[in-house]
């Protein structure tokens, strides 16, 4: 069976379809025609057809909350108070990492739509770029070709991280960026996919 996508990119459905395949099934992507060709039993094809109909919806708005936080280890006391970091996030950071002090460098919200490419200037010379995937089950969102770069005067952009990111609704994803594990300083990039209905 060939599934032709009208609203979303067929590649966005590959992972979902593969997860539904039986051992005898196969799927092939044709990006030129924006289709997936699936060989499967009728029962499995029926489940895949339902999943594809759910995924191939008109592009919906996407809101992403973004925070950039500097983290440090202090060898003297008292350790300064955390600056402008929400208490709930601060507790999570302290549970996950050995750093003692956290200070907010930048905070913002990205408002875009499924399928769009995003370039976001965070300030302090940091830039995020990625492509938004399709919202799955109203609760999951993939950011492909995700890259964070830093710009310094007179120097080329330096990529700090390149990856793919999967976000759950209102579940923060925290990426810790440091030169090495023993470093006393790090950057924490916090991403949160928010439902637009939550409002401002």
Coordinates of N, CA, C and O in Angstrom, one line a residue:
X1 N 0.8 -1.2 0.0 CA 0.0 0.0 0.0 C 0.9 1.2 0.0 O 1.9 1.3 0.7
X2 N 0.5 2.2 -0.8 CA 1.2 3.5 -0.9 C 0.4 4.6 -0.1 O -0.7 4.8 -0.4
X3 N 1.1 5.2 0.8 CA 0.5 6.3 1.6 C 1.1 7.6 1.1 O 2.3 7.9 1.2
X4 N 0.3 8.5 0.5 CA 0.7 9.8 0.0 C 0.3 10.9 1.0 O -0.8 11.0 1.5
X5 N 1.3 11.7 1.4 CA 1.1 12.7 2.5 C 0.7 14.0 1.8 O 1.4 14.5 0.9
X6 N -0.3 14.6 2.3 CA -0.8 15.9 1.7 C -0.3 17.1 2.6 O -0.1 18.2 2.0
X7 N -0.1 16.9 3.9 CA 0.2 18.0 4.8 C 1.6 17.9 5.4 O 2.3 18.9 5.4
X8 N 2.0 16.8 5.8 CA 3.3 16.6 6.5 C 4.3 15.9 5.5 O 3.9 15.4 4.5
X9 N 5.5 15.9 5.9 CA 6.5 15.2 5.2 C 6.5 13.7 5.5 O 6.4 13.4 6.7
X10 N 6.5 12.9 4.5 CA 6.4 11.4 4.7 C 7.5 10.9 5.6 O 7.3 10.0 6.4
X11 N 8.7 11.6 5.6 CA 9.8 11.1 6.4 C 9.5 11.3 7.9 O 10.0 10.5 8.7
X12 N 8.5 12.2 8.2 CA 8.2 12.3 9.6 C 7.4 11.1 10.2 O 7.4 10.9 11.4
X13 N 6.8 10.3 9.3 CA 6.1 9.2 9.7 C 6.9 7.9 9.7 O 6.4 6.8 10.2
X14 N 8.1 7.9 9.2 CA 8.9 6.7 9.1 C 9.0 6.0 10.5 O 8.8 4.7 10.5
X15 N 9.4 6.7 11.5 CA 9.7 6.0 12.8 C 8.4 5.4 13.3 O 8.4 4.3 13.9
X16 N 7.3 6.1 13.2 CA 6.0 5.6 13.6 C 5.6 4.3 12.9 O 5.2 3.3 13.5
X17 N 5.7 4.3 11.6 CA 5.4 3.2 10.7 C 6.3 2.0 11.0 O 5.8 0.8 11.2
X18 N 7.6 2.2 11.2 CA 8.5 1.1 11.5 C 8.2 0.5 12.8 O 8.3 -0.7 12.9
X19 N 7.7 1.2 13.8 CA 7.4 0.7 15.1 C 6.2 -0.3 15.0 O 6.0 -1.1 15.8
X20 N 5.3 -0.1 13.9 CA 4.1 -0.9 13.8 C 4.3 -2.1 12.9 O 3.5 -3.0 12.9
X21 N 5.5 -2.2 12.2 CA 5.7 -3.3 11.3 C 5.9 -4.6 12.0 O 6.5 -4.7 13.1
X22 N 5.4 -5.7 11.4 CA 5.7 -7.0 11.9 C 7.0 -7.5 11.3 O 7.6 -6.8 10.5
X23 N 7.6 -8.6 11.7 CA 8.8 -9.1 11.2 C 8.8 -9.3 9.7 O 9.9 -9.2 9.0
X24 N 7.7 -9.5 9.1 CA 7.6 -9.7 7.6 C 7.4 -8.4 6.8 O 7.5 -8.3 5.6
X25 N 7.2 -7.3 7.6 CA 6.8 -6.0 6.9 C 8.0 -5.2 6.5 O 9.2 -5.4 6.9
X26 N 7.8 -4.3 5.6 CA 8.9 -3.3 5.1 C 8.2 -2.0 4.7 O 7.0 -1.9 4.4
X27 N 9.0 -0.9 4.7 CA 8.6 0.4 4.4 C 9.7 1.1 3.5 O 10.9 0.9 3.8
X28 N 9.3 1.8 2.5 CA 10.2 2.5 1.7 C 9.7 4.0 1.5 O 8.5 4.2 1.3
X29 N 10.6 4.9 1.7 CA 10.3 6.3 1.6 C 10.7 6.9 0.2 O 11.8 6.6 -0.3
X30 N 9.8 7.6 -0.4 CA 10.0 8.3 -1.7 C 9.8 9.8 -1.4 O 8.6 10.3 -1.4
X31 N 10.9 10.5 -1.1 CA 10.7 11.9 -0.8 C 10.2 12.8 -1.9 O 9.5 13.8 -1.7
X32 N 10.6 12.4 -3.2 CA 10.2 13.2 -4.3 C 8.6 13.2 -4.5 O 8.1 14.3 -4.8
X33 N 8.0 12.1 -4.2 CA 6.5 12.1 -4.3 C 5.9 12.2 -2.9 O 4.6 12.2 -2.8
X34 N 6.7 12.3 -1.9 CA 6.2 12.4 -0.5 C 5.3 11.3 -0.1 O 4.2 11.5 0.4
X35 N 5.8 10.1 -0.4 CA 5.0 8.9 -0.1 C 5.8 7.8 0.7 O 7.0 7.8 0.7
X36 N 5.1 6.9 1.3 CA 5.6 5.7 2.0 C 5.0 4.5 1.3 O 3.7 4.5 1.2
X37 N 5.8 3.6 0.9 CA 5.3 2.3 0.4 C 5.5 1.2 1.4 O 6.6 1.0 1.9
X38 N 4.4 0.6 1.8 CA 4.4 -0.4 2.9 C 3.9 -1.7 2.4 O 2.9 -1.8 1.8
X39 N 4.7 -2.8 2.7 CA 4.3 -4.1 2.5 C 4.1 -4.8 3.8 O 4.9 -4.8 4.7
X40 N 2.8 -5.2 4.0 CA 2.5 -5.8 5.3 C 1.2 -6.7 5.1 O 0.6 -6.7 4.1
X41 N 0.8 -7.3 6.2 CA -0.4 -8.1 6.3 C -1.6 -7.1 6.4 O -1.4 -5.9 6.8
X42 N -2.8 -7.5 6.0 CA -3.9 -6.5 6.0 C -4.2 -6.0 7.4 O -4.5 -4.8 7.5
X43 N -4.0 -6.8 8.4 CA -4.3 -6.3 9.8 C -3.4 -5.2 10.2 O -3.8 -4.1 10.7
X44 N -2.1 -5.4 9.9 CA -1.1 -4.4 10.2 C -1.3 -3.1 9.4 O -1.1 -2.0 9.8
X45 N -1.6 -3.3 8.1 CA -1.8 -2.2 7.2 C -2.9 -1.3 7.7 O -2.9 -0.1 7.6
X46 N -3.9 -1.9 8.3 CA -5.1 -1.2 8.8 C -4.6 -0.3 10.0 O -5.0 0.9 10.1
X47 N -3.8 -0.8 10.9 CA -3.2 0.0 12.0 C -2.4 1.1 11.5 O -2.4 2.2 12.0
X48 N -1.5 0.8 10.5 CA -0.6 1.8 9.9 C -1.5 2.9 9.2 O -1.1 4.1 9.4
X49 N -2.5 2.5 8.5 CA -3.4 3.5 7.9 C -4.0 4.5 8.9 O -4.0 5.7 8.6
X50 N -4.4 4.0 10.0 CA -5.0 4.8 11.1 C -3.9 5.8 11.6 O -4.2 7.0 11.8
X51 N -2.7 5.3 11.8 CA -1.6 6.1 12.3 C -1.2 7.2 11.3 O -1.0 8.4 11.7
X52 N -1.2 6.9 10.0 CA -0.8 7.8 9.0 C -1.9 8.9 8.9 O -1.6 10.1 8.8
X53 N -3.2 8.6 9.0 CA -4.2 9.6 8.9 C -4.1 10.6 10.1 O -4.3 11.8 9.9
X54 N -3.7 10.0 11.3 CA -3.5 10.9 12.4 C -2.4 11.9 12.2 O -2.4 13.0 12.6
X55 N -1.3 11.3 11.7 CA -0.1 12.2 11.5 C -0.2 13.2 10.4 O 0.3 14.3 10.5
X56 N -0.9 12.9 9.3 CA -1.0 13.7 8.1 C -2.0 14.8 8.3 O -3.0 14.9 7.5
X57 N -1.9 15.6 9.3 CA -2.8 16.7 9.6 C -2.3 18.0 9.1 O -1.1 18.1 8.9
X58 N -3.1 19.0 8.9 CA -2.7 20.3 8.5 C -1.7 20.9 9.6 O -1.9 20.6 10.8
X59 N -0.7 21.6 9.2 CA 0.3 22.1 10.1 C -0.3 22.9 11.2 O -1.1 23.8 11.0
X60 N 0.1 22.5 12.4 CA -0.4 23.2 13.7 C 0.6 24.1 14.2 O 1.8 23.9 14.0
X61 N 0.2 25.1 15.0 CA 1.2 25.9 15.7 C 2.0 25.2 16.7 O 1.4 24.3 17.4
X62 N 3.2 25.6 16.9 CA 4.1 25.0 17.9 C 4.7 26.1 18.7 O 5.2 27.1 18.2
X63 N 4.7 25.9 20.0 CA 5.4 26.9 20.9 C 6.5 26.1 21.7 O 6.2 25.0 22.2
X64 N 7.6 26.7 21.7 CA 8.8 26.1 22.4 C 9.3 27.2 23.4 O 9.6 28.3 23.0
X65 N 9.4 26.8 24.7 CA 10.0 27.7 25.6 C 11.5 27.3 25.7 O 11.9 26.1 25.6
X66 N 12.4 28.3 25.7 CA 13.8 28.1 25.6 C 14.5 28.9 26.7 O 14.2 30.1 27.0
X67 N 15.4 28.2 27.4 CA 16.2 28.9 28.5 C 17.6 28.5 28.3 O 17.9 27.3 28.1
X68 N 18.5 29.4 28.5 CA 20.0 29.2 28.5 C 20.5 29.6 29.9 O 20.3 30.7 30.3
X69 N 21.1 28.6 30.6 CA 21.5 28.8 32.0 C 23.0 28.5 32.1 O 23.5 27.5 31.6
X70 N 23.7 29.4 32.8 CA 25.1 29.1 33.1 C 25.2 28.4 34.5 O 24.6 28.8 35.4
X71 N 25.9 27.3 34.5 CA 26.1 26.5 35.7 C 27.6 26.5 36.1 O 28.5 26.4 35.3
X72 N 27.8 26.6 37.4 CA 29.2 26.6 37.9 C 29.3 25.9 39.2 O 28.4 25.7 40.0
X73 N 30.5 25.4 39.5 CA 30.9 24.9 40.8 C 31.8 25.9 41.5 O 32.7 26.5 40.9
X74 N 31.4 26.2 42.8 CA 32.2 27.2 43.5 C 33.0 26.5 44.6 O 32.5 25.6 45.3
X75 N 34.3 26.9 44.7 CA 35.2 26.3 45.7 C 35.2 27.1 47.0 O 35.9 26.8 47.9
X76 N 34.4 28.2 47.0 CA 34.4 29.1 48.2 C 32.9 29.1 48.7 O 32.0 28.9 47.9
X77 N 32.7 29.5 49.9 CA 31.3 29.7 50.4 C 31.2 31.1 50.9 O 32.2 31.7 51.3
X78 N 30.0 31.6 51.0 CA 28.8 30.9 50.6 C 28.6 30.9 49.1 O 29.0 31.9 48.4
X79 N 27.9 29.9 48.6 CA 27.6 29.9 47.1 C 26.5 30.9 46.8 O 25.5 31.0 47.6
X80 N 26.7 31.8 45.8 CA 25.7 32.8 45.5 C 24.3 32.1 45.2 O 24.3 31.0 44.7
X81 N 23.3 32.9 45.4 CA 21.9 32.4 45.1 C 21.7 32.3 43.6 O 22.3 33.0 42.9
X82 N 20.9 31.3 43.2 CA 20.6 31.1 41.8 C 19.9 32.4 41.3 O 19.1 33.0 42.1
X83 N 20.1 32.7 40.1 CA 19.6 34.0 39.5 C 18.5 33.7 38.5 O 18.8 33.1 37.4
X84 N 17.3 34.1 38.8 CA 16.2 34.1 37.8 C 15.8 32.7 37.2 O 15.2 32.6 36.2
X85 N 16.2 31.6 37.9 CA 15.8 30.3 37.5 C 14.6 29.8 38.3 O 14.6 29.9 39.5
X86 N 13.6 29.3 37.6 CA 12.4 28.9 38.3 C 12.7 27.8 39.4 O 13.5 26.9 39.1
X87 N 12.1 27.9 40.5 CA 12.4 26.9 41.6 C 12.3 25.4 41.2 O 13.1 24.6 41.5
X88 N 11.2 25.1 40.4 CA 11.1 23.7 40.0 C 12.2 23.3 39.1 O 12.7 22.2 39.2
X89 N 12.6 24.1 38.2 CA 13.7 23.8 37.3 C 15.0 23.8 38.0 O 15.9 22.9 37.8
X90 N 15.2 24.7 39.0 CA 16.4 24.7 39.8 C 16.6 23.4 40.5 O 17.7 22.8 40.6
X91 N 15.5 22.9 41.1 CA 15.6 21.6 41.9 C 16.0 20.5 40.9 O 16.8 19.6 41.3
X92 N 15.4 20.5 39.7 CA 15.8 19.4 38.8 C 17.2 19.5 38.4 O 17.9 18.5 38.3
X93 N 17.7 20.7 38.1 CA 19.1 20.9 37.7 C 20.0 20.4 38.9 O 21.1 19.7 38.6
X94 N 19.7 20.7 40.1 CA 20.5 20.3 41.2 C 20.5 18.8 41.4 O 21.5 18.2 41.9
X95 N 19.4 18.1 41.1 CA 19.3 16.7 41.2 C 20.2 16.0 40.1 O 20.8 14.9 40.3
X96 N 20.2 16.6 38.9 CA 20.8 16.0 37.7 C 22.3 16.2 37.6 O 23.1 15.4 37.1
X97 N 22.8 17.4 38.1 CA 24.1 17.8 37.9 C 24.8 18.2 39.2 O 24.2 18.4 40.2
X98 N 26.1 18.2 39.2 CA 26.9 18.5 40.4 C 27.2 20.0 40.6 O 27.8 20.4 41.6
X99 N 26.7 20.8 39.7 CA 27.0 22.2 39.8 C 26.1 22.8 40.9 O 25.1 22.3 41.3
X100 N 26.7 23.9 41.5 CA 26.1 24.5 42.7 C 25.3 25.8 42.4 O 24.4 26.1 43.1
X101 N 25.8 26.5 41.4 CA 25.2 27.8 41.1 C 24.7 27.8 39.7 O 25.3 27.4 38.8
X102 N 23.5 28.4 39.5 CA 22.8 28.5 38.2 C 22.3 29.9 38.0 O 21.7 30.4 38.8
X103 N 22.6 30.4 36.8 CA 22.2 31.8 36.5 C 21.6 31.8 35.1 O 22.2 31.3 34.1
X104 N 20.4 32.4 35.0 CA 19.8 32.5 33.7 C 20.5 33.5 32.8 O 20.6 34.7 33.2
X105 N 20.8 33.1 31.6 CA 21.5 34.0 30.6 C 20.5 34.5 29.6 O 20.6 35.6 29.1
X106 N 19.5 33.7 29.2 CA 18.5 34.1 28.2 C 17.3 33.2 28.4 O 17.3 32.0 28.7
X107 N 16.1 33.8 28.0 CA 14.9 33.1 28.1 C 14.0 33.6 26.9 O 14.0 34.8 26.7
X108 N 13.3 32.7 26.3 CA 12.4 33.2 25.2 C 11.4 32.1 24.8 O 11.4 31.0 25.4
X109 N 10.6 32.4 23.9 CA 9.6 31.5 23.3 C 9.7 31.5 21.8 O 9.6 32.6 21.2
X110 N 9.7 30.4 21.2 CA 9.7 30.3 19.8 C 8.3 29.9 19.3 O 7.7 28.9 19.8
X111 N 7.7 30.7 18.5 CA 6.4 30.4 17.9 C 6.5 30.1 16.5 O 6.9 31.0 15.7
X112 N 6.1 28.9 16.1 CA 6.3 28.5 14.7 C 5.2 27.5 14.3 O 4.1 27.5 15.0
X113 N 5.4 26.7 13.3 CA 4.4 25.7 12.9 C 5.1 24.4 12.5 O 6.3 24.4 12.1
X114 N 4.4 23.3 12.6 CA 5.0 22.0 12.1 C 5.5 22.1 10.7 O 5.0 22.8 9.9
X115 N 6.7 21.5 10.6 CA 7.3 21.4 9.2 C 8.2 22.6 8.9 O 8.9 22.5 7.9
X116 N 8.2 23.7 9.7 CA 9.0 24.8 9.4 C 10.4 24.7 9.9 O 10.7 24.1 10.9
X117 N 11.3 25.4 9.2 CA 12.7 25.5 9.6 C 12.7 26.7 10.5 O 12.1 27.8 10.2
X118 N 13.5 26.6 11.6 CA 13.6 27.7 12.6 C 15.0 28.1 12.8 O 15.9 27.2 12.9
X119 N 15.3 29.4 12.8 CA 16.6 29.9 13.3 C 16.2 30.9 14.4 O 15.5 31.9 14.1
X120 N 16.8 30.7 15.5 CA 16.4 31.5 16.7 C 17.7 32.1 17.3 O 18.6 31.3 17.8
X121 N 17.8 33.4 17.4 CA 18.9 34.1 18.1 C 18.6 34.2 19.5 O 17.6 34.9 19.9
X122 N 19.4 33.6 20.4 CA 19.1 33.6 21.8 C 19.8 34.8 22.5 O 19.5 35.0 23.7
X123 N 20.6 35.5 21.9 CA 21.4 36.5 22.6 C 22.7 35.9 23.1 O 22.9 34.7 23.1
X124 N 23.6 36.8 23.6 CA 24.9 36.4 24.0 C 25.7 35.6 23.0 O 26.6 34.8 23.3
X125 N 25.3 35.8 21.7 CA 26.0 35.1 20.6 C 25.6 33.7 20.3 O 26.2 33.0 19.5
X126 N 24.5 33.2 20.9 CA 24.1 31.8 20.7 C 22.9 31.8 19.8 O 22.0 32.6 19.8
X127 N 22.9 30.8 18.9 CA 21.8 30.6 17.9 C 21.4 29.1 17.9 O 22.2 28.2 17.9
X128 N 20.1 28.9 17.8 CA 19.5 27.6 17.6 C 18.9 27.5 16.2 O 18.4 28.5 15.7
X129 N 19.1 26.4 15.6 CA 18.5 26.1 14.3 C 18.0 24.7 14.2 O 18.7 23.8 14.8
X130 N 16.9 24.4 13.6 CA 16.3 23.1 13.5 C 15.1 23.1 12.6 O 14.6 24.2 12.2
X131 N 14.6 21.9 12.3 CA 13.3 21.8 11.6 C 12.3 21.1 12.5 O 12.6 20.1 13.0
X132 N 11.1 21.7 12.6 CA 10.0 21.1 13.4 C 9.4 19.9 12.6 O 9.1 20.0 11.4
X133 N 9.2 18.9 13.3 CA 8.5 17.7 12.8 C 7.0 17.8 13.0 O 6.5 18.9 13.4
X134 N 6.3 16.7 12.8 CA 4.9 16.6 13.1 C 4.6 16.3 14.5 O 5.4 15.5 15.2
X135 N 3.6 16.9 15.1 CA 3.1 16.5 16.4 C 2.5 15.1 16.4 O 1.6 14.9 15.6
X136 N 3.0 14.3 17.3 CA 2.5 12.9 17.3 C 1.6 12.7 18.6 O 2.0 13.0 19.7
X137 N 0.4 12.3 18.4 CA -0.6 12.0 19.4 C -0.8 13.3 20.3 O -1.2 13.2 21.5
X138 N -0.6 14.4 19.7 CA -0.8 15.7 20.5 C 0.2 15.9 21.6 O 0.1 16.9 22.3
X139 N 1.2 15.0 21.8 CA 2.0 15.1 22.9 C 3.5 15.0 22.6 O 4.3 15.2 23.5
X140 N 3.9 14.6 21.4 CA 5.3 14.4 21.2 C 5.7 15.2 19.9 O 4.9 15.3 19.0
X141 N 6.9 15.8 19.9 CA 7.4 16.6 18.8 C 8.9 16.3 18.6 O 9.7 16.3 19.6
X142 N 9.3 16.2 17.4 CA 10.7 15.9 17.0 C 11.3 17.2 16.3 O 10.6 17.8 15.5
X143 N 12.5 17.5 16.8 CA 13.2 18.6 16.1 C 14.4 18.0 15.4 O 15.3 17.4 16.1
X144 N 14.4 18.0 14.1 CA 15.5 17.4 13.3 C 16.5 18.4 13.0 O 16.3 19.6 13.0
X145 N 17.7 17.9 12.6 CA 18.9 18.8 12.3 C 19.0 19.9 13.3 O 19.3 21.1 13.0
X146 N 18.9 19.5 14.6 CA 19.0 20.5 15.7 C 20.5 20.9 15.9 O 21.4 20.0 16.0
X147 N 20.7 22.2 15.9 CA 22.1 22.7 16.1 C 22.1 23.9 16.9 O 21.3 24.8 16.8
X148 N 23.1 24.0 17.8 CA 23.3 25.2 18.6 C 24.7 25.7 18.3 O 25.7 24.9 18.4
X149 N 24.8 26.9 17.9 CA 26.1 27.5 17.6 C 26.4 28.8 18.4 O 25.4 29.4 19.0
X150 N 27.6 29.1 18.5 CA 28.0 30.3 19.1 C 28.8 31.2 18.2 O 29.7 30.7 17.5
X151 N 28.5 32.5 18.1 CA 29.2 33.4 17.3 C 30.1 34.3 18.1 O 29.7 34.8 19.2
X152 N 31.4 34.5 17.7 CA 32.3 35.4 18.4 C 32.8 36.4 17.3 O 33.0 36.0 16.1
X153 N 33.0 37.6 17.7 CA 33.4 38.6 16.8 C 34.7 38.2 16.0 O 35.7 37.8 16.6
X154 N 34.7 38.3 14.7 CA 35.8 38.0 13.9 C 36.1 36.5 13.7 O 37.2 36.2 13.2
X155 N 35.3 35.7 14.2 CA 35.5 34.2 14.1 C 34.3 33.6 13.5 O 33.2 34.0 13.5
X156 N 34.5 32.4 12.8 CA 33.4 31.7 12.2 C 32.5 31.1 13.3 O 32.9 30.9 14.5
X157 N 31.2 30.8 13.0 CA 30.3 30.2 14.0 C 30.9 28.9 14.4 O 31.5 28.1 13.6
X158 N 30.7 28.6 15.7 CA 31.2 27.3 16.3 C 30.0 26.5 16.7 O 29.3 26.9 17.6
X159 N 29.9 25.3 16.2 CA 28.8 24.4 16.5 C 29.1 23.8 17.9 O 30.1 23.2 18.1
X160 N 28.1 23.9 18.8 CA 28.3 23.4 20.2 C 27.6 22.0 20.3 O 28.0 21.2 21.1
X161 N 26.6 21.8 19.5 CA 25.9 20.5 19.5 C 25.1 20.4 18.2 O 24.6 21.3 17.7
X162 N 25.1 19.1 17.7 CA 24.3 18.7 16.6 C 23.6 17.4 16.9 O 24.3 16.5 17.2
X163 N 22.3 17.4 16.8 CA 21.6 16.2 17.2 C 20.2 16.2 16.7 O 19.8 17.2 16.0
X164 N 19.4 15.2 17.0 CA 17.9 15.3 16.8 C 17.3 15.3 18.2 O 17.9 14.6 19.1
X165 N 16.3 16.0 18.4 CA 15.7 16.2 19.7 C 14.2 15.7 19.7 O 13.5 16.1 18.8
X166 N 13.8 15.0 20.7 CA 12.5 14.6 20.9 C 11.9 15.2 22.2 O 12.5 15.0 23.2
X167 N 10.8 15.9 22.0 CA 10.2 16.6 23.2 C 8.9 16.0 23.5 O 8.0 15.8 22.6
X168 N 8.6 15.8 24.8 CA 7.2 15.5 25.2 C 6.5 16.8 25.7 O 7.2 17.7 26.2
X169 N 5.2 16.8 25.6 CA 4.5 18.0 26.0 C 4.8 18.4 27.5 O 4.6 17.6 28.4
X170 N 5.2 19.6 27.7 CA 5.5 20.2 29.0 C 6.5 19.4 29.8 O 6.5 19.5 31.0
X171 N 7.3 18.6 29.2 CA 8.4 17.9 29.9 C 9.7 18.5 29.4 O 10.1 18.4 28.2
X172 N 10.4 19.2 30.3 CA 11.6 19.9 29.9 C 12.7 18.9 29.4 O 12.9 17.9 30.1
X173 N 13.4 19.3 28.4 CA 14.6 18.6 28.0 C 15.8 19.4 28.3 O 15.8 20.6 27.9
X174 N 16.8 18.9 29.0 CA 17.9 19.7 29.5 C 19.2 19.1 28.8 O 19.5 17.9 29.0
X175 N 19.8 19.9 28.0 CA 21.1 19.6 27.4 C 22.2 20.3 28.1 O 22.3 21.5 28.2
X176 N 23.2 19.5 28.7 CA 24.3 20.1 29.4 C 25.5 20.2 28.4 O 25.9 19.2 27.8
X177 N 26.1 21.3 28.3 CA 27.2 21.5 27.3 C 28.4 22.0 28.1 O 28.4 23.0 28.8
X178 N 29.5 21.2 28.0 CA 30.7 21.6 28.7 C 31.9 21.0 28.0 O 31.8 20.1 27.1
X179 N 33.1 21.6 28.2 CA 34.3 21.1 27.6 C 34.7 19.7 27.9 O 35.1 18.9 27.1
X180 N 34.5 19.4 29.2 CA 34.8 18.0 29.6 C 34.0 17.7 30.9 O 33.5 18.7 31.6
X181 N 33.9 16.5 31.3 CA 33.1 16.1 32.5 C 33.6 16.8 33.8 O 32.9 16.9 34.7
X182 N 34.9 17.1 33.9 CA 35.5 17.6 35.1 C 35.4 19.1 35.2 O 35.8 19.7 36.1
X183 N 34.9 19.8 34.1 CA 34.8 21.2 34.1 C 34.0 21.8 35.2 O 32.9 21.2 35.6
X184 N 34.4 23.0 35.7 CA 33.6 23.6 36.8 C 32.6 24.6 36.2 O 31.9 25.2 37.0
X185 N 32.4 24.6 34.9 CA 31.4 25.5 34.2 C 30.7 24.7 33.1 O 31.3 23.9 32.5
X186 N 29.5 25.1 32.9 CA 28.7 24.4 31.8 C 27.6 25.4 31.4 O 27.2 26.3 32.1
X187 N 27.1 25.1 30.2 CA 25.8 25.8 29.8 C 24.7 24.7 29.8 O 24.9 23.6 29.4
X188 N 23.6 25.1 30.2 CA 22.4 24.3 30.2 C 21.4 24.9 29.3 O 20.9 26.0 29.5
X189 N 21.0 24.1 28.3 CA 20.0 24.5 27.4 C 18.7 23.8 27.7 O 18.7 22.5 27.7
X190 N 17.7 24.5 28.1 CA 16.4 23.9 28.5 C 15.3 24.2 27.4 O 15.1 25.3 27.1
X191 N 14.8 23.1 26.9 CA 13.7 23.2 25.9 C 12.4 22.6 26.4 O 12.5 21.5 27.1
X192 N 11.3 23.3 26.2 CA 10.0 22.7 26.6 C 9.0 23.0 25.5 O 8.8 24.1 25.0
X193 N 8.3 21.9 25.0 CA 7.3 22.0 24.0 C 6.0 22.3 24.8 O 5.6 21.5 25.7
X194 N 5.4 23.4 24.5 CA 4.1 23.8 25.2 C 3.0 23.8 24.2 O 3.1 24.1 23.0
X195 N 1.8 23.4 24.7 CA 0.6 23.5 23.9 C 0.2 24.9 23.8 O 0.1 25.6 24.8
X196 N -0.1 25.5 22.6 CA -0.5 26.9 22.5 C -1.7 27.2 23.3 O -1.9 28.3 23.7
X197 N -2.6 26.2 23.6 CA -3.8 26.5 24.4 C -3.5 26.9 25.8 O -4.3 27.4 26.5
X198 N -2.2 26.6 26.2 CA -1.9 27.0 27.6 C -1.8 28.5 27.7 O -1.8 29.0 28.8
X199 N -1.7 29.2 26.6 CA -1.8 30.7 26.6 C -0.5 31.3 27.2 O 0.4 30.7 27.7
X200 N -0.6 32.7 27.0 CA 0.6 33.5 27.5 C 0.2 34.1 28.9 O -1.0 34.3 29.1

